[in-house]
Tab-separated table of C-alpha atoms and ligand atoms in Angstrom:
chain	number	residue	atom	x	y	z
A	1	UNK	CA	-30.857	33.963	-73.793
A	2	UNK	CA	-32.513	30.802	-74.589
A	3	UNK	CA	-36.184	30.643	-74.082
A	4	UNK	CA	-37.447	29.610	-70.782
A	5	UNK	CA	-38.486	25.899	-71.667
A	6	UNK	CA	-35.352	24.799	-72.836
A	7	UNK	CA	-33.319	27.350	-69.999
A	8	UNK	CA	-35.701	24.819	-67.564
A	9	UNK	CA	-35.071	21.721	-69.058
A	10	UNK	CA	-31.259	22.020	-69.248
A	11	UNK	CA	-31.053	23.068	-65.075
A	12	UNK	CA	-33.498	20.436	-64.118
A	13	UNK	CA	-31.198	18.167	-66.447
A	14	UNK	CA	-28.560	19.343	-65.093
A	15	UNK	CA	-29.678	19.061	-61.421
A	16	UNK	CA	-30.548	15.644	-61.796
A	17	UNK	CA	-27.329	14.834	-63.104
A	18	UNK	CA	-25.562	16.128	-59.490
A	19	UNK	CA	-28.346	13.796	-58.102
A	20	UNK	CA	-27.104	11.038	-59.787
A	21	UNK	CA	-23.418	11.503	-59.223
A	22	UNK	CA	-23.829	11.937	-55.310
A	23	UNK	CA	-26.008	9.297	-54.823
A	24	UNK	CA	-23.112	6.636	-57.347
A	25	UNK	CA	-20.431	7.895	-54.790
A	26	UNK	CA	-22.651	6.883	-51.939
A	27	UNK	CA	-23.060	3.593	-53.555
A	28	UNK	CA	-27.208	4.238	-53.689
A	29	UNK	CA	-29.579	4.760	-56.922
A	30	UNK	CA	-30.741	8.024	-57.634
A	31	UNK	CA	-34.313	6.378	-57.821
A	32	UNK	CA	-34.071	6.958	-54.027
A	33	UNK	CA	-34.119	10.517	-54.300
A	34	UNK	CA	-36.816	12.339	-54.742
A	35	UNK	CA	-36.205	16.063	-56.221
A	36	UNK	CA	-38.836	18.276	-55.139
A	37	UNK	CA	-38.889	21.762	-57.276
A	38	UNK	CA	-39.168	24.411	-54.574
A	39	UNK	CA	-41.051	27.659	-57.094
A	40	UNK	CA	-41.432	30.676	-54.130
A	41	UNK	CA	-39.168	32.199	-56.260
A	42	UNK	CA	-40.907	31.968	-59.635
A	43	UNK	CA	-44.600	32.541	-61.235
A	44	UNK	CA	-47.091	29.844	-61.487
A	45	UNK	CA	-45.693	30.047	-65.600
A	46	UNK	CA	-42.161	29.204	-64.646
A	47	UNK	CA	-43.187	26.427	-62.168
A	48	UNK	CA	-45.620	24.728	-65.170
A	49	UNK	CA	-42.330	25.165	-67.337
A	50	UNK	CA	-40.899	22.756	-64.865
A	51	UNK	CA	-44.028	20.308	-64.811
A	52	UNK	CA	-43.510	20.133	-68.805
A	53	UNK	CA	-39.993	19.375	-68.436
A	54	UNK	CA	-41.014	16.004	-66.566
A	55	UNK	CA	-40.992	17.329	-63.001
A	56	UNK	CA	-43.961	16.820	-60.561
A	57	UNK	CA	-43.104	17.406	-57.482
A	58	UNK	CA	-42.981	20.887	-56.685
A	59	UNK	CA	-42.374	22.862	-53.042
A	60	UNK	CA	-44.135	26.034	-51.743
A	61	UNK	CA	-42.408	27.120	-48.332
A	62	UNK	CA	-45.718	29.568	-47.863
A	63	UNK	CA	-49.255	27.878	-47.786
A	64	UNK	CA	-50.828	31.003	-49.201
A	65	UNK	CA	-48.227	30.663	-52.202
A	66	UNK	CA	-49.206	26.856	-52.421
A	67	UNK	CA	-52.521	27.904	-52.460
A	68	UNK	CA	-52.129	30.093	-55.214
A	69	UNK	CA	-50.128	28.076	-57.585
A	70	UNK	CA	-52.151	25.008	-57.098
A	71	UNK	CA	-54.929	26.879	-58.215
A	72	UNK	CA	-53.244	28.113	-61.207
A	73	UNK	CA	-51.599	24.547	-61.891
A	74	UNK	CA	-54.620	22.987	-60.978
A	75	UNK	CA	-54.947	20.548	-64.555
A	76	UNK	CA	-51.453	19.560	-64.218
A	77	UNK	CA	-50.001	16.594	-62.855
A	78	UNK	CA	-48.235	17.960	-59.744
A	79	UNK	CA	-47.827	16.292	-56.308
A	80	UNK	CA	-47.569	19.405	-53.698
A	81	UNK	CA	-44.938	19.756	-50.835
A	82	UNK	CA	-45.480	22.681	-48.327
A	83	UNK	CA	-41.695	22.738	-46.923
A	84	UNK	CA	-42.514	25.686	-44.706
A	85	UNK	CA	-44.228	26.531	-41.610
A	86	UNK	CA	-47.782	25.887	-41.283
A	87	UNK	CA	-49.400	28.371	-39.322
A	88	UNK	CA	-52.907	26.551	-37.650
A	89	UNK	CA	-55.341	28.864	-39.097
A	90	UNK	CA	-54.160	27.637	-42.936
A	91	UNK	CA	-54.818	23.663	-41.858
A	92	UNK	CA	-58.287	23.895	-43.618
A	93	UNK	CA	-57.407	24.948	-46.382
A	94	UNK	CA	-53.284	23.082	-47.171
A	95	UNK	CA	-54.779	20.096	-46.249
A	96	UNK	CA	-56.473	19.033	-49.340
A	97	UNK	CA	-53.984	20.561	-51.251
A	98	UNK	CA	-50.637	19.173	-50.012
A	99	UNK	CA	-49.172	15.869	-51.271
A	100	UNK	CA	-47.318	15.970	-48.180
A	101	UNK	CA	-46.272	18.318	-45.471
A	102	UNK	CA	-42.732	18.332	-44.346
A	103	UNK	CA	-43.039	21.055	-41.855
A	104	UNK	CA	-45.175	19.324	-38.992
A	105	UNK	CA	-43.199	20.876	-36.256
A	106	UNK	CA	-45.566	20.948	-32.989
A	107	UNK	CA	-47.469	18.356	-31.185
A	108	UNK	CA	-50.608	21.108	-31.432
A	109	UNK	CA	-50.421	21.479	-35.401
A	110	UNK	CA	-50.433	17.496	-35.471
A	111	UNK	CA	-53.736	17.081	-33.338
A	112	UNK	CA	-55.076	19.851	-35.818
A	113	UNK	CA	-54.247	17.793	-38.720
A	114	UNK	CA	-55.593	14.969	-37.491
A	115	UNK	CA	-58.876	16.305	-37.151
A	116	UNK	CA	-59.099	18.335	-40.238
A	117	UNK	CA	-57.820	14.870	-42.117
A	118	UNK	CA	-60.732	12.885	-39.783
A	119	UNK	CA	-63.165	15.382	-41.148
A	120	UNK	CA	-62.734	15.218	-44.293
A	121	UNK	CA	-61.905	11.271	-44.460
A	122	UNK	CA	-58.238	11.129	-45.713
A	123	UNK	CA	-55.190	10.981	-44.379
A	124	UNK	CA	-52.418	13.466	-43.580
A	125	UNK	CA	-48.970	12.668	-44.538
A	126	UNK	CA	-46.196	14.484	-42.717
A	127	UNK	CA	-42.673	14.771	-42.033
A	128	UNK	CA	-41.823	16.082	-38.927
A	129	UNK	CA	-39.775	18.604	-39.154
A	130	UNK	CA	-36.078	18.857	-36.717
A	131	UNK	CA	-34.269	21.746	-36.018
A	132	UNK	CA	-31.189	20.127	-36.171
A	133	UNK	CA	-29.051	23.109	-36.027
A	134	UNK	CA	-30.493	24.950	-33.265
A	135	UNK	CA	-30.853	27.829	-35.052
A	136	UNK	CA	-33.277	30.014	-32.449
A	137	UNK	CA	-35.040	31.559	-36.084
A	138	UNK	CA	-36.163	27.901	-37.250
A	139	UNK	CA	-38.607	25.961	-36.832
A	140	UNK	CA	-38.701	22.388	-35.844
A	141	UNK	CA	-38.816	19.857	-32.560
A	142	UNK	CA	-35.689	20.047	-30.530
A	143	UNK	CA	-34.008	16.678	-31.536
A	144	UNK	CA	-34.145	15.801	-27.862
A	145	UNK	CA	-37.820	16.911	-27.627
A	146	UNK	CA	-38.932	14.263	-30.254
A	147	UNK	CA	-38.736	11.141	-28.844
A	148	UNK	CA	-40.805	11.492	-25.901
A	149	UNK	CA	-43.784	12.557	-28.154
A	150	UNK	CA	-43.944	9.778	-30.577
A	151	UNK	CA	-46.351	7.711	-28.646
A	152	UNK	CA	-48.467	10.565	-28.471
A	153	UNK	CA	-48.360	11.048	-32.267
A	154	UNK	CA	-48.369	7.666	-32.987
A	155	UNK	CA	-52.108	8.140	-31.520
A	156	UNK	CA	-53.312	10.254	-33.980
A	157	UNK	CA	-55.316	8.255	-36.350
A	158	UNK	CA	-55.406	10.082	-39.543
A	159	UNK	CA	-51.719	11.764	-39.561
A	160	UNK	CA	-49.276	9.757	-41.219
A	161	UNK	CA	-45.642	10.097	-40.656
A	162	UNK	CA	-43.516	9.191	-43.271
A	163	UNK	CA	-40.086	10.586	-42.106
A	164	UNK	CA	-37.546	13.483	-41.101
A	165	UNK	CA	-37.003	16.968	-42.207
A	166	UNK	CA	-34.162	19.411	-41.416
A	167	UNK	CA	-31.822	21.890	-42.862
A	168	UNK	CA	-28.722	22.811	-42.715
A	169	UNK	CA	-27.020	25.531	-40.485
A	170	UNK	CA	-27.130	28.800	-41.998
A	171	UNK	CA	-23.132	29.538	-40.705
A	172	UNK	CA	-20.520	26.931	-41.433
A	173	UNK	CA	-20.841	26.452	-44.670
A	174	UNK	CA	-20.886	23.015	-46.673
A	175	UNK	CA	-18.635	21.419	-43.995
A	176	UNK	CA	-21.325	22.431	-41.043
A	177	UNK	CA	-24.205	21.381	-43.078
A	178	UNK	CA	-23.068	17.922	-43.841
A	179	UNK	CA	-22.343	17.340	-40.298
A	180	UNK	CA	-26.050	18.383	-39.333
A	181	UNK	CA	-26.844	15.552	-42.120
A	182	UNK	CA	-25.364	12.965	-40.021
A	183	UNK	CA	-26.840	14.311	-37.233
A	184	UNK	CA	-30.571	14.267	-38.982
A	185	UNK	CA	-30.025	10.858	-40.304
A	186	UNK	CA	-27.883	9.315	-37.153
A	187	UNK	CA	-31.259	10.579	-35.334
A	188	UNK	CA	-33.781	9.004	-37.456
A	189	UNK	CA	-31.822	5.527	-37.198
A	190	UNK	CA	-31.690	5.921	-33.506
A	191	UNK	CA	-35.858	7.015	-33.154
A	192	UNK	CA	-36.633	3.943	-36.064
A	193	UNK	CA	-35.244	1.744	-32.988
A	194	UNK	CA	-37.916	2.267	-30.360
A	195	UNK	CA	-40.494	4.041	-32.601
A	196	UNK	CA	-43.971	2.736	-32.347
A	197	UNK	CA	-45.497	1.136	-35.706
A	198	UNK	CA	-47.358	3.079	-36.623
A	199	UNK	CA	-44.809	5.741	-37.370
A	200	UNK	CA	-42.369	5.365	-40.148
A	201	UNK	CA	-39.202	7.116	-40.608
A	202	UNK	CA	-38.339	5.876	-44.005
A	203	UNK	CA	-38.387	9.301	-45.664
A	204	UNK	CA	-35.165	11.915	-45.007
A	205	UNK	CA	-35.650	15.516	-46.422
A	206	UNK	CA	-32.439	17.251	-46.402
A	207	UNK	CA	-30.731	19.387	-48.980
A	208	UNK	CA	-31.147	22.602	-51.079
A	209	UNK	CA	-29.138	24.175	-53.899
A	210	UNK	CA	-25.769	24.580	-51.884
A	211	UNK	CA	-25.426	21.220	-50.458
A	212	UNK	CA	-28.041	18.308	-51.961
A	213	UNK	CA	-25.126	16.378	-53.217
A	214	UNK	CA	-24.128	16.285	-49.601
A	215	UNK	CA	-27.500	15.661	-48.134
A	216	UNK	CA	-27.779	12.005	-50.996
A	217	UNK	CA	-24.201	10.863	-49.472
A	218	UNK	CA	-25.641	11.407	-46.427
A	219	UNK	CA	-29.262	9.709	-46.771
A	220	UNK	CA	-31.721	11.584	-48.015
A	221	UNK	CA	-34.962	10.151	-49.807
A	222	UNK	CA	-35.838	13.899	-50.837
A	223	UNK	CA	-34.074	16.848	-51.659
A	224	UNK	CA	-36.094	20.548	-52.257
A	225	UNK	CA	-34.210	22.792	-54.752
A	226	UNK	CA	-35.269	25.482	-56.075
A	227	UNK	CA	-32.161	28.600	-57.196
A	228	UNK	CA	-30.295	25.623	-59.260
A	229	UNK	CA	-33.796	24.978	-61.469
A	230	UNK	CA	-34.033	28.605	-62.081
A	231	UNK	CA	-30.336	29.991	-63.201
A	232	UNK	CA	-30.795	32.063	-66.009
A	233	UNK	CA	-34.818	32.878	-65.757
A	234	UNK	CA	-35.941	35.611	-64.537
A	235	UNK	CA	-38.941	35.699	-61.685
B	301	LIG	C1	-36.329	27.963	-50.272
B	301	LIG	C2	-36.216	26.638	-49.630
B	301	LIG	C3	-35.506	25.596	-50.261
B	301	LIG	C4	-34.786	25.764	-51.595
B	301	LIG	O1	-33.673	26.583	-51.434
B	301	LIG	P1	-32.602	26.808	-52.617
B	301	LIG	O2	-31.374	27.181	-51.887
B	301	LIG	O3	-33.146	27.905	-53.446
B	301	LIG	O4	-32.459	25.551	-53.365
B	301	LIG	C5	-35.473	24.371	-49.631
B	301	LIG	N1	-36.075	24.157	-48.444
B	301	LIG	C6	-36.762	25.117	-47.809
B	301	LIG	C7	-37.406	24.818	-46.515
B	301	LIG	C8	-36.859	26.393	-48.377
B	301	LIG	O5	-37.543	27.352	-47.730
């Protein structure tokens, strides 16, 4: 087996090659699309394997894992991404940590942001996360639910919101989860209509391992994948 660097750098070449090709047929630039390294599955070694193979943006869906791994990463260059749900308690301590948080998926863990960001005198960039599916075991506003709230979050001085997040159903396969793509993206064009300015919806996250390529034809700005950067390597 080849050693873990070069194991690394080939997937995460190879990765952003699929980026590339989805986002020619969709007649965009890859330079759009973001590729955000999601590690839960690997050590803090494996993830700075990545970093040295020219990726910085790396995903924790845990805080407590973020936590951990920024700490042990902490003279690298990486910008953080907490893609999972952020349970109030951990706002003190993500905050700081987190490039940006693509799980915001209540109007109370908003209001907490805001004040931990006001506290500390920075800003808190989100995405707010859908549950476009309806899966009952995922997180996320209720598509419906969302636009009645933006005014409210629009309010909040120090929370930022740069876009969308969703995923895919978990039945239905690649044909299902392009669909909820449209959905995510048909939804984001409709709330950028009427949204107030303060909120932008510029940012799409969508797509893992199994269906990125579909998630660039369909619009996405950032796609989090982590079993394709780690074929071959062992956790
Ligand atoms: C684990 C995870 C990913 C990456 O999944 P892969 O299928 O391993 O690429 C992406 N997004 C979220 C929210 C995750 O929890």
């Amino acid at each position: 087996m080849a050693d873990l660097p070069s194991r690394i750098a080939e997937n995460l070449a190879g990765v952003r090659e699929r980026i590339a090709q989805a986002a020619l047929r969709a007649g965009r630039s890859a330079e759009e699309v973001r590729l955000v390294g999601v590690t839960k599955y690997v050590n803090a070694e494996t993830a700075a394997a990545l970093v040295a193979a020219g990726l910085h943006d790396l995903g924790e869906s845990r805080p407590q894992e973020l936590w951990r791994k920024a700490e042990a990463l902490a003279n690298q260059p990486v910008r953080w991404h907490l893609i999972g749900h952020l349970q109030r308690n951990k706002v003190r301590r993500t905050l700081p940590l987190a490039w940006l948080i693509h799980s915001a998926d209540s109007l109370r863990l908003l209001q907490d942001l805001d004040r931990e960001a006001q506290q500390r005198e920075r800003a808190a960039p989100v995405l707010l996360e859908i549950n476009i599916s309806g899966d009952a075991a995922k997180h996320g506003f209720a598509p419906e639910q969302i636009e009645p709230l933006l005014p409210d979050i629009a309010r909040l001085s120090h929370v930022q919101v740069r876009g969308l997040m969703g995923m895919g159903s978990l039945e239905g396969g690649r044909t299902q989860a392009k669909k909820d793509f449209a959905r995510l993206r048909e939804l984001r064009d409709r709330l950028a209509r009427s949204c107030p300015a303060e909120i932008s919806l510029t940012e799409l996250s969508m797509g893992m391992s199994d269906d990125f390529d579909l998630a660039i034809e369909e619009g996405a700005t950032m796609v989090r994948v982590g079993s394709d950067l780690f074929e071959g390597v062992e956790a």
